[in-house]
Amino acid sequence: MDTTGTITSFSSAPMTRFSIGGDSYGVQDASTSYSLTNPDPQTLRFEVKQGDYAWYDSSSVDRSEVSGVNNIPGGTPIALNYQFMVEANGANGSFTNTADGWFIVGQMHNDDWSSGVGTSPPFAIQLVGNHLQIVARYVQPGQDPSNGAGNVQMLTLWTDPNPIQTGVYNNIQIQADVSNTGGGYLKVSINGTQVVNYSGPLGYGQATNWEYGIYRSSAPETVAVDYRNMTLLTGAAATSTQPTTPTQPTTPTTPTTPNVAPTVTQASASPGTGTEHVGDVVTLTLTLSETVTVTGTPTLSLNDGASATYVGGSGTNTLTFQTKVASTDTNTSALAITGVNLANGASIKDSGGLAANLSGAVKTFSGLQISNTPIMPTQPTTPTTPTTPTTPSTPTVTTPVLSVADSSLWVAGRGGHVDLGTTLSTTDPNDKISLNIKGLPKYETITTGDGTTFRGGDITLSSAQVASGLTLTSYYRGNAHPVATLTLTASATDPVTGAVTSATPQTITVTDPRPSATSGSTANQGHGLHHHLGSGSSTLAATVPQTTSLANYDTAKGSHASHSFALLNQYLAGGSGRVDGGQIAAAISNGTAWMQNSFLTKPHH
């Protein structure tokens, strides 16, 4: 029973012991020069940096503590008094704490040897950010107190609304009876003001021991705390001890029913068994004791070296996380959640703003294996290759068909035009077909049926534009006799694979004849007739002479008009110079059939 708080036989080496007021305490630290010091006979100073942990810890925690050697049986009254101070570690004398799991600065530790399982402290004083907080835990008699069992009830009994002051000692007075079978209670006063007055189940039905110091989830900042004048009374001596100042605040600060922080009641995985390979997705679900609000993006640490990222559930009591198996993951025979990470300001809180106790999320899923190798294709039990291929490996594209009505065209300059006479077709309605035309001279254009005009030596037209009709127009104004060769290539593109195939290119020769001595309009018309009626070897010359009677005058009149243009075309094509164009026109206008026929049968070469 410690009544003086005087420190004797001090040692800072791990697994050694020293005394506080006659009570023996064991050292649990990282064995550095700063982990645990004894500035004076009444004071202990604890300091941790990231990576400082005891011999039995993992690297995910930082610890520098001393633990009471003698356990206090359950149902025993306890009176604990000490002064506590945090040292500044931030700018302008402030205190910084970014530990996202827990930061305990005094705990009543359970006798885990008797429980047979690791547990969280039945009650503790801790820091949430830079605010002091007091929490308590219990299970019903006979229940498993391990965090993974989901039986632990956690009570957040008080959170200081004001940030803790650095460099200032706080008077801590604790009265407790750790019992979950009746008679349990916890009363805490800070600086003379009672902040906790709880009566109800406390602990796990086992003995306990008090621990001073720092125990936190690993964080980057260095922290140091000091304790002095530490006394601990038990039994009747504890019940007779009264605080030196009133413990009741001027207004009640504790509700009749404590605001209990949400806890994880179940952790599950989908799929729950089997082997997951690279690329497979595993969904992990945490069920909590009440509705919570999630901010930021919490993650779950996994034993395969990966993490599961929060995907949804805020506003409910079920939070969902997912992880995708990668080749960098570690093979494991049983996937496990090893912790919850609340980085970059992430939080999981209830409607009252209390942070959830996430210790229950830690769980191993027996039978759910992780393999970092891709799944191999299933081999067929019978041959799957037919004797002859039945399906091409990739979709095919069909060669389109390009039809050219006339591969040799004549067109007059100065605005003359002629139909290109091209069509496109395909037997595959899914293919996208087009026509490419190369070699169009500067003085010629191609116009589609919708009035769109194209120029240039390399143009591409859609099947719809070709189908609308293509007209070639010549604007040649010189005195030469230019000949242009147009190269036409039809192509088809498969819309799925992008594969392209082209038909054999075809050519069209376009000749702009030398301008005649007649007017531009007459030459243009004459040449148009020549194009439609044929070349110099016109069949008109072999036409049997016809006689037109008076009875057939109307019919003959139209026939004479047609013959007039044919004769003019013959004349222009022959270019003999022995017949006057005016005489031909006059003869035709007189309707003398023998004269027409005689001219048509007369050689012009």
Coordinates of C-alpha atoms in Angstrom, one line a residue:
M1 CA 0.0 0.0 0.0
D2 CA 1.7 3.2 -1.3
T3 CA 1.1 6.2 1.0
T4 CA 4.2 8.3 0.3
G5 CA 4.9 8.2 -3.4
T6 CA 8.6 8.1 -2.8
I7 CA 10.6 6.4 -5.5
T8 CA 13.4 4.0 -4.4
S9 CA 15.7 1.6 -6.1
F10 CA 15.0 3.2 -9.5
S11 CA 15.9 1.4 -12.7
S12 CA 15.0 2.1 -16.3
A13 CA 16.1 -1.2 -17.8
P14 CA 13.3 -3.3 -19.3
M15 CA 12.2 -6.3 -17.1
T16 CA 13.7 -4.7 -13.9
R17 CA 11.7 -3.5 -10.9
F18 CA 11.8 -0.5 -8.5
S19 CA 9.5 0.8 -5.8
I20 CA 7.0 3.6 -5.5
G21 CA 6.0 4.1 -1.8
G22 CA 6.9 0.5 -1.2
D23 CA 4.8 -0.9 -4.0
S24 CA 6.8 -2.8 -6.7
Y25 CA 6.6 -1.8 -10.4
G26 CA 8.1 -3.6 -13.5
V27 CA 9.7 -1.6 -16.3
Q28 CA 8.3 -2.0 -19.9
D29 CA 10.1 0.3 -22.4
A30 CA 12.4 0.4 -25.4
S31 CA 15.6 0.6 -23.3
T32 CA 16.7 4.0 -24.5
S33 CA 18.3 6.7 -22.4
Y34 CA 15.2 8.9 -22.5
S35 CA 12.5 6.2 -22.2
L36 CA 12.2 6.4 -18.4
T37 CA 13.9 8.8 -16.1
N38 CA 13.7 9.8 -12.4
P39 CA 14.2 13.6 -12.1
D40 CA 13.6 13.6 -8.4
P41 CA 12.5 11.1 -5.7
Q42 CA 8.8 11.9 -6.3
T43 CA 8.8 12.1 -10.1
L44 CA 8.9 9.8 -13.1
R45 CA 9.3 11.1 -16.6
F46 CA 8.3 8.9 -19.6
E47 CA 9.1 9.7 -23.3
V48 CA 8.5 7.8 -26.5
K49 CA 9.5 8.4 -30.1
Q50 CA 8.1 6.5 -33.1
G51 CA 9.5 3.0 -33.1
D52 CA 10.0 2.8 -29.3
Y53 CA 8.3 -0.4 -28.1
A54 CA 8.7 -3.0 -25.4
W55 CA 10.3 -6.4 -26.0
Y56 CA 6.9 -8.1 -26.4
D57 CA 5.2 -5.5 -28.6
S58 CA 4.9 -5.2 -32.4
S59 CA 6.2 -2.2 -34.3
S60 CA 2.7 -0.8 -34.6
V61 CA 2.8 0.6 -31.0
D62 CA 5.0 2.9 -29.0
R63 CA 5.4 2.2 -25.2
S64 CA 7.1 3.4 -22.1
E65 CA 5.3 2.2 -19.0
V66 CA 5.7 0.8 -15.5
S67 CA 3.2 -1.8 -14.3
G68 CA 2.3 -2.7 -10.7
V69 CA 3.6 -6.1 -9.9
N70 CA 1.0 -7.0 -7.3
N71 CA -2.5 -7.7 -8.7
I72 CA -5.5 -6.2 -6.9
P73 CA -8.4 -8.7 -6.6
G74 CA -11.7 -7.9 -8.1
G75 CA -14.2 -6.4 -5.7
T76 CA -11.5 -4.5 -3.8
P77 CA -11.9 -0.7 -3.3
I78 CA -9.1 1.3 -4.8
A79 CA -8.0 4.9 -4.1
L80 CA -5.4 6.3 -6.5
N81 CA -4.0 9.8 -6.4
Y82 CA -1.2 11.5 -8.5
Q83 CA -0.3 14.6 -10.4
F84 CA 0.1 14.4 -14.2
M85 CA 1.6 16.8 -16.8
V86 CA 2.2 16.7 -20.6
E87 CA 5.2 18.4 -22.0
A88 CA 5.0 20.7 -25.0
N89 CA 6.0 19.2 -28.3
G90 CA 4.4 21.6 -30.8
A91 CA 4.7 25.2 -31.9
N92 CA 4.3 27.9 -29.3
G93 CA 4.2 25.5 -26.4
S94 CA 1.3 23.4 -27.8
F95 CA 0.7 19.7 -27.5
T96 CA 0.4 17.6 -30.7
N97 CA -1.0 14.0 -30.8
T98 CA -1.8 12.3 -34.1
A99 CA -2.1 8.7 -32.8
D100 CA -5.1 7.4 -34.7
G101 CA -5.9 4.4 -32.6
W102 CA -5.3 5.1 -28.9
F103 CA -3.0 7.1 -26.5
I104 CA -3.2 5.9 -22.9
V105 CA -1.6 7.9 -20.1
G106 CA -2.7 5.7 -17.2
Q107 CA -4.6 2.4 -17.1
M108 CA -6.0 -0.2 -14.8
H109 CA -4.8 -3.3 -16.6
N110 CA -6.5 -6.7 -16.5
D111 CA -4.7 -9.8 -15.3
D112 CA -4.6 -11.4 -18.8
W113 CA -2.8 -14.4 -17.5
S114 CA -5.9 -15.4 -15.6
S115 CA -8.2 -14.4 -18.4
G116 CA -6.2 -16.4 -20.9
V117 CA -6.6 -13.8 -23.6
G118 CA -5.3 -10.3 -24.3
T119 CA -7.7 -7.5 -23.3
S120 CA -8.1 -3.7 -23.3
P121 CA -7.9 -2.0 -19.9
P122 CA -11.1 -2.1 -17.7
F123 CA -10.6 1.7 -17.3
A124 CA -8.1 4.2 -18.5
I125 CA -7.2 7.9 -18.8
Q126 CA -6.3 8.7 -22.3
L127 CA -5.7 11.5 -24.8
V128 CA -7.9 12.0 -27.9
G129 CA -5.9 14.6 -29.9
N130 CA -5.1 17.1 -27.1
H131 CA -8.2 16.4 -25.0
L132 CA -8.2 14.2 -21.9
Q133 CA -10.8 11.3 -21.9
I134 CA -11.9 8.7 -19.4
V135 CA -13.2 5.3 -20.7
A136 CA -14.4 2.1 -19.0
R137 CA -15.1 -1.4 -20.2
Y138 CA -16.8 -4.6 -19.0
V139 CA -18.2 -7.9 -20.0
Q140 CA -21.0 -9.9 -18.4
P141 CA -19.9 -12.6 -16.0
G142 CA -18.5 -15.6 -17.9
Q143 CA -18.1 -13.9 -21.3
D144 CA -14.9 -13.9 -23.3
P145 CA -13.2 -10.4 -22.8
S146 CA -11.0 -10.6 -25.8
N147 CA -11.6 -7.8 -28.3
G148 CA -12.3 -10.2 -31.2
A149 CA -15.1 -11.9 -29.3
G150 CA -17.3 -8.9 -29.5
N151 CA -18.5 -9.0 -25.9
V152 CA -16.7 -6.0 -24.5
Q153 CA -18.9 -3.0 -23.7
M154 CA -17.0 0.3 -23.8
L155 CA -18.2 3.4 -22.0
T156 CA -16.8 6.9 -22.7
L157 CA -17.5 8.5 -19.4
W158 CA -16.0 11.9 -19.9
T159 CA -14.1 14.0 -22.5
D160 CA -12.6 17.3 -21.6
P161 CA -14.0 20.0 -23.9
N162 CA -10.8 22.0 -23.4
P163 CA -7.4 21.2 -24.7
I164 CA -4.9 20.0 -22.1
Q165 CA -2.4 22.6 -20.9
T166 CA 1.3 21.8 -21.4
G167 CA 3.7 22.2 -18.5
V168 CA 0.9 22.3 -15.9
Y169 CA 0.4 19.4 -13.4
N170 CA -3.2 18.2 -13.0
N171 CA -4.4 16.6 -9.8
I172 CA -5.9 13.2 -10.5
Q173 CA -8.0 11.4 -7.9
I174 CA -9.6 8.0 -8.7
Q175 CA -11.8 5.8 -6.6
A176 CA -12.9 2.5 -8.1
D177 CA -14.0 -1.1 -7.5
V178 CA -13.4 -3.3 -10.5
S179 CA -16.2 -5.8 -10.4
N180 CA -18.7 -7.0 -13.0
T181 CA -20.8 -9.0 -10.6
G182 CA -22.2 -6.1 -8.6
G183 CA -20.8 -3.2 -6.6
G184 CA -18.6 -1.9 -9.4
Y185 CA -18.0 1.8 -9.6
L186 CA -15.6 4.5 -10.9
K187 CA -15.3 8.0 -9.6
V188 CA -12.8 10.5 -11.0
S189 CA -11.9 14.1 -9.9
I190 CA -9.6 16.3 -11.8
N191 CA -8.2 19.5 -10.2
G192 CA -10.9 19.1 -7.5
T193 CA -13.8 18.7 -9.8
Q194 CA -15.6 15.4 -10.1
V195 CA -15.9 14.5 -13.8
V196 CA -17.0 10.9 -13.5
N197 CA -19.4 9.2 -11.1
Y198 CA -20.2 5.8 -12.6
S199 CA -21.8 2.9 -10.8
G200 CA -22.2 -0.4 -12.7
P201 CA -20.3 -3.4 -14.1
L202 CA -16.6 -2.7 -14.5
G203 CA -13.9 -5.1 -15.7
Y204 CA -13.9 -8.7 -16.7
G205 CA -14.1 -10.5 -13.3
Q206 CA -10.3 -10.7 -12.9
A207 CA -7.7 -9.1 -10.8
T208 CA -6.1 -5.8 -12.0
N209 CA -2.9 -3.8 -11.6
W210 CA -2.2 -0.1 -12.2
E211 CA 0.2 1.2 -14.9
Y212 CA 1.8 4.6 -15.3
G213 CA 3.3 5.9 -18.5
I214 CA 2.6 6.1 -22.3
Y215 CA 1.0 3.4 -24.5
R216 CA -0.1 4.5 -28.0
S217 CA -0.6 3.4 -31.5
S218 CA 2.6 4.4 -33.3
A219 CA 2.8 8.1 -34.4
P220 CA 5.5 10.3 -35.7
E221 CA 5.7 13.0 -33.0
T222 CA 7.8 12.7 -29.8
V223 CA 5.8 13.0 -26.6
A224 CA 6.8 13.1 -22.9
V225 CA 4.6 13.0 -19.7
D226 CA 5.5 13.4 -16.0
Y227 CA 3.9 11.9 -12.9
R228 CA 4.6 12.8 -9.3
N229 CA 3.4 12.2 -5.8
M230 CA 1.9 8.9 -6.8
T231 CA -0.1 7.0 -4.0
L232 CA -2.3 3.9 -4.2
L233 CA -4.5 2.6 -1.3
T234 CA -6.7 -0.5 -1.3
G235 CA -9.4 -2.0 0.8
A236 CA -10.8 -0.1 3.9
A237 CA -8.1 2.5 3.6
A238 CA -9.3 3.4 0.2
T239 CA -12.9 3.9 1.2
S240 CA -12.0 6.2 4.1
T241 CA -10.0 8.5 1.9
Q242 CA -11.9 11.6 0.9
P243 CA -10.8 14.3 -1.6
T244 CA -9.5 17.4 0.1
T245 CA -11.8 19.6 -2.1
P246 CA -15.4 19.1 -3.1
T247 CA -15.8 16.6 -5.9
Q248 CA -19.2 17.7 -7.2
P249 CA -19.1 20.3 -10.0
T250 CA -21.4 23.3 -9.8
T251 CA -23.5 21.7 -12.6
P252 CA -23.8 18.0 -13.4
T253 CA -21.3 17.0 -16.1
T254 CA -22.2 13.3 -16.3
P255 CA -25.5 12.2 -17.7
T256 CA -27.6 9.7 -15.8
T257 CA -26.9 7.2 -18.6
P258 CA -23.3 7.4 -19.9
N259 CA -22.9 8.2 -23.6
V260 CA -21.4 4.9 -24.7
A261 CA -19.0 5.0 -27.7
P262 CA -19.9 2.7 -30.6
T263 CA -18.0 -0.6 -30.8
V264 CA -17.4 -3.2 -33.5
T265 CA -19.7 -6.1 -32.8
Q266 CA -18.8 -8.2 -35.8
A267 CA -16.2 -8.4 -38.7
S268 CA -17.0 -10.5 -41.8
A269 CA -15.5 -11.2 -45.2
S270 CA -17.0 -12.0 -48.6
P271 CA -16.0 -14.5 -49.8
G272 CA -15.5 -16.0 -46.4
T273 CA -13.5 -19.1 -47.6
G274 CA -11.5 -20.3 -50.6
T275 CA -8.4 -18.9 -52.3
E276 CA -8.4 -15.4 -53.8
H277 CA -5.9 -14.7 -56.6
V278 CA -4.4 -11.6 -58.2
G279 CA -7.3 -9.4 -59.4
D280 CA -9.9 -10.9 -57.1
V281 CA -11.8 -8.5 -54.8
V282 CA -12.5 -9.2 -51.1
T283 CA -15.2 -7.2 -49.3
L284 CA -14.8 -6.7 -45.5
T285 CA -17.7 -5.6 -43.4
L286 CA -17.6 -4.1 -39.9
T287 CA -20.9 -4.1 -37.9
L288 CA -21.1 -1.6 -35.1
S289 CA -23.3 -1.3 -32.0
E290 CA -24.9 1.9 -33.3
T291 CA -25.2 4.1 -36.3
V292 CA -22.0 6.0 -37.1
T293 CA -20.8 8.8 -39.4
V294 CA -17.6 8.4 -41.4
T295 CA -15.5 11.2 -42.6
G296 CA -12.4 10.9 -44.8
T297 CA -11.3 7.4 -46.0
P298 CA -10.5 4.9 -43.2
T299 CA -8.6 1.8 -44.1
L300 CA -8.1 -1.6 -42.6
S301 CA -4.6 -3.0 -42.3
L302 CA -4.3 -6.7 -43.5
N303 CA -1.8 -9.4 -42.7
D304 CA -1.0 -9.9 -46.4
G305 CA 0.7 -6.5 -46.4
A306 CA -2.2 -4.8 -48.2
S307 CA -5.0 -2.6 -46.9
A308 CA -8.8 -2.5 -47.5
T309 CA -10.3 0.9 -48.3
Y310 CA -13.6 2.2 -47.0
V311 CA -16.3 2.2 -49.7
G312 CA -19.5 3.0 -47.9
G313 CA -21.9 2.7 -45.0
S314 CA -21.8 6.2 -43.3
G315 CA -25.1 6.8 -41.7
T316 CA -25.7 3.1 -40.9
N317 CA -24.1 0.7 -38.4
T318 CA -22.5 -1.4 -41.2
L319 CA -19.3 -0.2 -42.9
T320 CA -17.9 -1.8 -46.0
F321 CA -14.2 -2.0 -47.1
Q322 CA -12.7 -3.6 -50.1
T323 CA -9.2 -4.9 -51.1
K324 CA -8.0 -6.2 -54.5
V325 CA -5.4 -8.9 -54.5
A326 CA -2.2 -7.8 -56.1
S327 CA 1.0 -9.6 -57.1
T328 CA 2.8 -7.7 -54.3
D329 CA 0.6 -9.1 -51.6
T330 CA 2.0 -11.7 -49.2
N331 CA 0.7 -15.3 -49.6
T332 CA -1.3 -16.1 -46.4
S333 CA -3.4 -19.1 -45.4
A334 CA -5.8 -17.0 -43.4
L335 CA -6.5 -13.4 -44.2
A336 CA -6.8 -11.2 -41.1
I337 CA -7.6 -7.6 -40.2
T338 CA -4.8 -6.3 -38.0
G339 CA -6.0 -2.8 -37.3
V340 CA -8.0 0.2 -38.4
N341 CA -6.2 3.3 -39.8
L342 CA -7.8 6.8 -39.5
A343 CA -5.2 8.8 -41.4
N344 CA -5.5 12.3 -42.8
G345 CA -8.3 13.3 -40.5
A346 CA -10.5 10.3 -41.1
S347 CA -12.9 9.4 -38.3
I348 CA -15.8 7.1 -37.3
K349 CA -18.1 8.7 -34.7
D350 CA -21.6 8.4 -33.4
S351 CA -24.2 11.1 -33.4
G352 CA -22.8 12.5 -30.2
G353 CA -19.4 12.9 -31.7
L354 CA -17.8 10.0 -29.7
A355 CA -15.2 8.1 -31.7
A356 CA -15.9 4.5 -32.2
N357 CA -13.9 1.8 -30.4
L358 CA -12.5 -0.1 -33.3
S359 CA -10.5 -2.8 -31.4
G360 CA -13.2 -5.3 -32.3
A361 CA -12.3 -5.0 -36.0
V362 CA -9.2 -7.2 -35.5
K363 CA -10.1 -10.7 -36.7
T364 CA -8.7 -13.7 -38.6
F365 CA -10.8 -15.3 -41.3
S366 CA -9.8 -19.0 -41.2
G367 CA -10.1 -20.7 -44.6
L368 CA -9.8 -17.4 -46.6
Q369 CA -6.4 -17.7 -48.4
I370 CA -4.6 -15.1 -50.4
S371 CA -2.4 -16.1 -53.3
N372 CA -0.3 -13.6 -55.2
T373 CA -0.2 -15.6 -58.4
P374 CA -2.8 -15.2 -61.1
I375 CA -5.3 -17.9 -61.5
M376 CA -4.4 -20.4 -64.2
P377 CA -7.0 -21.1 -66.9
T378 CA -9.0 -24.3 -66.3
Q379 CA -7.9 -27.1 -68.6
P380 CA -10.7 -28.8 -70.4
T381 CA -11.2 -32.5 -69.6
T382 CA -11.7 -33.3 -73.3
P383 CA -10.1 -31.9 -76.4
T384 CA -11.8 -28.6 -77.3
T385 CA -10.1 -28.1 -80.7
P386 CA -12.2 -29.2 -83.7
T387 CA -10.7 -31.0 -86.6
T388 CA -11.1 -27.9 -88.7
P389 CA -11.2 -24.3 -87.4
T390 CA -14.8 -23.2 -87.0
T391 CA -14.4 -19.7 -85.6
P392 CA -11.8 -17.1 -86.7
S393 CA -9.7 -15.7 -83.9
T394 CA -10.7 -12.2 -84.6
P395 CA -13.8 -10.7 -86.4
T396 CA -13.3 -10.4 -90.2
V397 CA -13.8 -7.4 -92.5
T398 CA -15.3 -7.8 -96.0
T399 CA -13.6 -6.2 -99.0
P400 CA -16.1 -3.7 -100.5
V401 CA -17.0 -3.6 -104.2
L402 CA -16.3 -0.4 -106.3
S403 CA -18.1 -0.1 -109.6
V404 CA -16.9 2.5 -112.2
A405 CA -19.3 3.1 -115.1
D406 CA -16.7 4.6 -117.4
S407 CA -13.0 4.7 -116.9
S408 CA -12.5 7.4 -119.5
L409 CA -14.3 10.7 -119.2
W410 CA -14.3 13.9 -121.1
V411 CA -15.4 17.2 -119.5
A412 CA -15.3 20.8 -120.9
G413 CA -13.5 23.5 -119.0
R414 CA -15.0 26.7 -117.7
G415 CA -17.6 25.0 -115.6
G416 CA -18.4 21.8 -117.6
H417 CA -19.4 18.8 -115.5
V418 CA -19.8 15.1 -115.8
D419 CA -21.2 12.3 -113.5
L420 CA -18.3 10.2 -112.2
G421 CA -20.6 7.1 -112.4
T422 CA -19.2 5.3 -109.3
T423 CA -21.0 3.1 -106.8
L424 CA -20.0 1.3 -103.5
S425 CA -21.4 -1.9 -102.1
T426 CA -20.6 -4.5 -99.4
T427 CA -22.0 -7.8 -98.3
D428 CA -21.3 -7.0 -94.6
P429 CA -23.8 -4.4 -93.4
N430 CA -21.7 -3.8 -90.2
D431 CA -18.6 -2.6 -92.0
K432 CA -18.0 1.1 -92.5
I433 CA -17.1 1.7 -96.2
S434 CA -15.5 4.8 -97.8
L435 CA -14.0 5.9 -101.1
N436 CA -10.6 7.6 -101.4
I437 CA -9.9 9.6 -104.6
K438 CA -6.3 10.7 -105.4
G439 CA -5.0 12.8 -108.3
L440 CA -7.8 15.3 -108.6
P441 CA -6.1 18.4 -110.3
K442 CA -6.5 21.9 -108.9
Y443 CA -8.8 23.0 -111.7
E444 CA -11.4 20.2 -111.0
T445 CA -13.8 19.6 -108.1
I446 CA -16.1 16.8 -106.9
T447 CA -19.5 17.7 -105.6
T448 CA -21.8 15.2 -103.7
G449 CA -25.6 15.0 -104.1
D450 CA -26.1 17.2 -100.9
G451 CA -24.1 20.0 -102.5
T452 CA -20.8 19.5 -100.6
T453 CA -17.8 20.3 -102.8
F454 CA -14.3 18.7 -102.4
R455 CA -11.0 19.9 -103.7
G456 CA -7.5 18.5 -103.4
G457 CA -5.3 15.7 -104.5
D458 CA -6.4 13.3 -101.7
I459 CA -10.0 13.2 -100.6
T460 CA -12.1 10.6 -98.8
L461 CA -15.9 10.2 -99.1
S462 CA -18.3 8.2 -97.1
S463 CA -20.6 5.6 -98.6
A464 CA -23.6 7.9 -98.2
Q465 CA -21.8 10.7 -100.1
V466 CA -20.9 8.3 -102.9
A467 CA -24.5 7.0 -103.0
S468 CA -25.8 10.6 -103.3
G469 CA -24.1 10.9 -106.7
L470 CA -20.7 12.5 -107.5
T471 CA -20.3 15.2 -110.1
L472 CA -16.9 16.3 -111.5
T473 CA -16.7 19.9 -112.5
S474 CA -13.8 21.4 -114.6
Y475 CA -12.8 25.0 -114.3
Y476 CA -9.9 24.7 -116.8
R477 CA -9.4 27.9 -118.7
G478 CA -6.3 27.3 -120.7
N479 CA -5.7 26.2 -124.3
A480 CA -3.9 22.9 -123.6
H481 CA -5.5 19.5 -123.6
P482 CA -4.9 18.2 -120.0
V483 CA -5.5 14.6 -119.0
A484 CA -5.9 13.7 -115.3
T485 CA -5.8 10.2 -113.9
L486 CA -7.9 9.7 -110.8
T487 CA -7.1 6.7 -108.6
L488 CA -10.2 5.4 -106.7
T489 CA -9.8 3.0 -103.7
A490 CA -12.7 1.6 -101.8
S491 CA -12.0 0.6 -98.1
A492 CA -14.0 -1.1 -95.3
T493 CA -13.4 -0.8 -91.6
D494 CA -14.7 -3.4 -89.0
P495 CA -16.4 -1.4 -86.2
V496 CA -15.4 -3.9 -83.5
T497 CA -11.7 -4.6 -84.2
G498 CA -10.8 -1.6 -86.3
A499 CA -9.5 -3.9 -89.0
V500 CA -9.3 -2.3 -92.5
T501 CA -9.3 -3.9 -96.0
S502 CA -9.3 -2.2 -99.3
A503 CA -10.4 -3.2 -102.8
T504 CA -8.0 -3.1 -105.8
P505 CA -7.6 0.6 -106.8
Q506 CA -9.3 1.6 -110.1
T507 CA -8.5 4.6 -112.3
I508 CA -10.6 7.1 -114.3
T509 CA -9.0 9.2 -117.0
V510 CA -10.5 12.7 -117.3
T511 CA -9.7 14.7 -120.4
D512 CA -10.3 18.4 -120.7
P513 CA -10.5 18.9 -124.5
R514 CA -9.0 21.9 -126.2
P515 CA -11.6 24.7 -126.4
S516 CA -13.4 24.9 -129.8
A517 CA -13.9 28.1 -131.9
T518 CA -17.5 28.2 -130.9
S519 CA -18.8 29.8 -127.8
G520 CA -18.2 28.2 -124.5
S521 CA -21.8 27.2 -124.0
T522 CA -22.0 25.5 -127.4
A523 CA -18.8 23.7 -127.0
N524 CA -19.9 22.5 -123.5
Q525 CA -23.2 21.2 -124.9
G526 CA -21.5 19.6 -127.9
H527 CA -19.0 17.8 -125.8
G528 CA -21.6 16.6 -123.4
L529 CA -23.4 15.0 -126.3
H530 CA -20.2 13.5 -127.5
H531 CA -19.6 12.0 -124.1
H532 CA -23.0 10.4 -124.0
L533 CA -23.1 9.2 -127.6
G534 CA -19.6 7.8 -127.9
S535 CA -16.2 8.6 -129.3
G536 CA -15.0 9.4 -132.8
S537 CA -16.2 6.1 -134.2
S538 CA -19.9 7.0 -133.6
T539 CA -22.5 4.5 -134.5
L540 CA -24.5 7.4 -136.0
A541 CA -22.5 7.0 -139.2
A542 CA -23.9 3.5 -139.6
T543 CA -27.5 4.5 -139.0
V544 CA -29.9 3.5 -141.7
P545 CA -31.4 6.6 -143.5
Q546 CA -34.9 7.4 -142.4
T547 CA -37.7 9.2 -144.2
T548 CA -40.1 11.4 -142.4
S549 CA -43.6 11.7 -143.8
L550 CA -46.1 14.6 -143.3
A551 CA -48.3 12.3 -141.2
N552 CA -45.5 11.9 -138.8
Y553 CA -44.5 15.5 -138.7
D554 CA -44.7 16.0 -134.9
T555 CA -42.7 12.9 -134.2
A556 CA -40.2 13.8 -136.9
K557 CA -39.8 17.3 -135.5
G558 CA -38.4 15.9 -132.2
S559 CA -36.3 13.4 -134.1
H560 CA -34.8 16.2 -136.2
A561 CA -33.8 18.1 -133.0
S562 CA -32.0 15.1 -131.7
H563 CA -30.3 14.5 -135.0
S564 CA -29.1 18.1 -135.0
F565 CA -27.1 17.7 -131.9
A566 CA -25.8 14.3 -133.1
L567 CA -24.6 15.9 -136.3
L568 CA -23.0 18.8 -134.5
N569 CA -21.3 16.3 -132.2
Q570 CA -20.1 14.3 -135.2
Y571 CA -18.8 17.4 -136.8
L572 CA -16.9 18.6 -133.8
A573 CA -15.4 15.2 -133.1
G574 CA -14.3 14.7 -136.7
G575 CA -12.7 18.1 -137.0
S576 CA -12.4 17.8 -140.8
G577 CA -13.0 21.4 -141.5
R578 CA -14.7 20.6 -144.8
V579 CA -18.3 21.2 -143.6
D580 CA -19.5 24.5 -142.3
G581 CA -21.4 24.2 -139.0
G582 CA -23.9 26.8 -140.1
Q583 CA -24.8 24.9 -143.2
I584 CA -25.4 21.8 -141.1
A585 CA -27.7 23.6 -138.7
A586 CA -29.5 25.2 -141.7
A587 CA -29.9 21.9 -143.4
I588 CA -31.3 20.3 -140.3
S589 CA -33.7 23.1 -139.7
N590 CA -35.2 22.5 -143.2
G591 CA -36.0 19.0 -142.1
T592 CA -34.5 17.4 -145.3
A593 CA -34.0 13.8 -144.3
W594 CA -31.8 12.9 -147.2
M595 CA -29.4 15.8 -146.4
Q596 CA -29.1 14.6 -142.8
N597 CA -28.5 11.1 -143.8
S598 CA -26.0 12.0 -146.4
F599 CA -24.0 14.0 -143.9
L600 CA -24.1 11.2 -141.4
T601 CA -22.8 8.7 -143.9
K602 CA -20.1 11.0 -145.3
P603 CA -16.6 10.3 -144.1
H604 CA -15.0 13.0 -142.0
H605 CA -11.4 11.7 -141.7

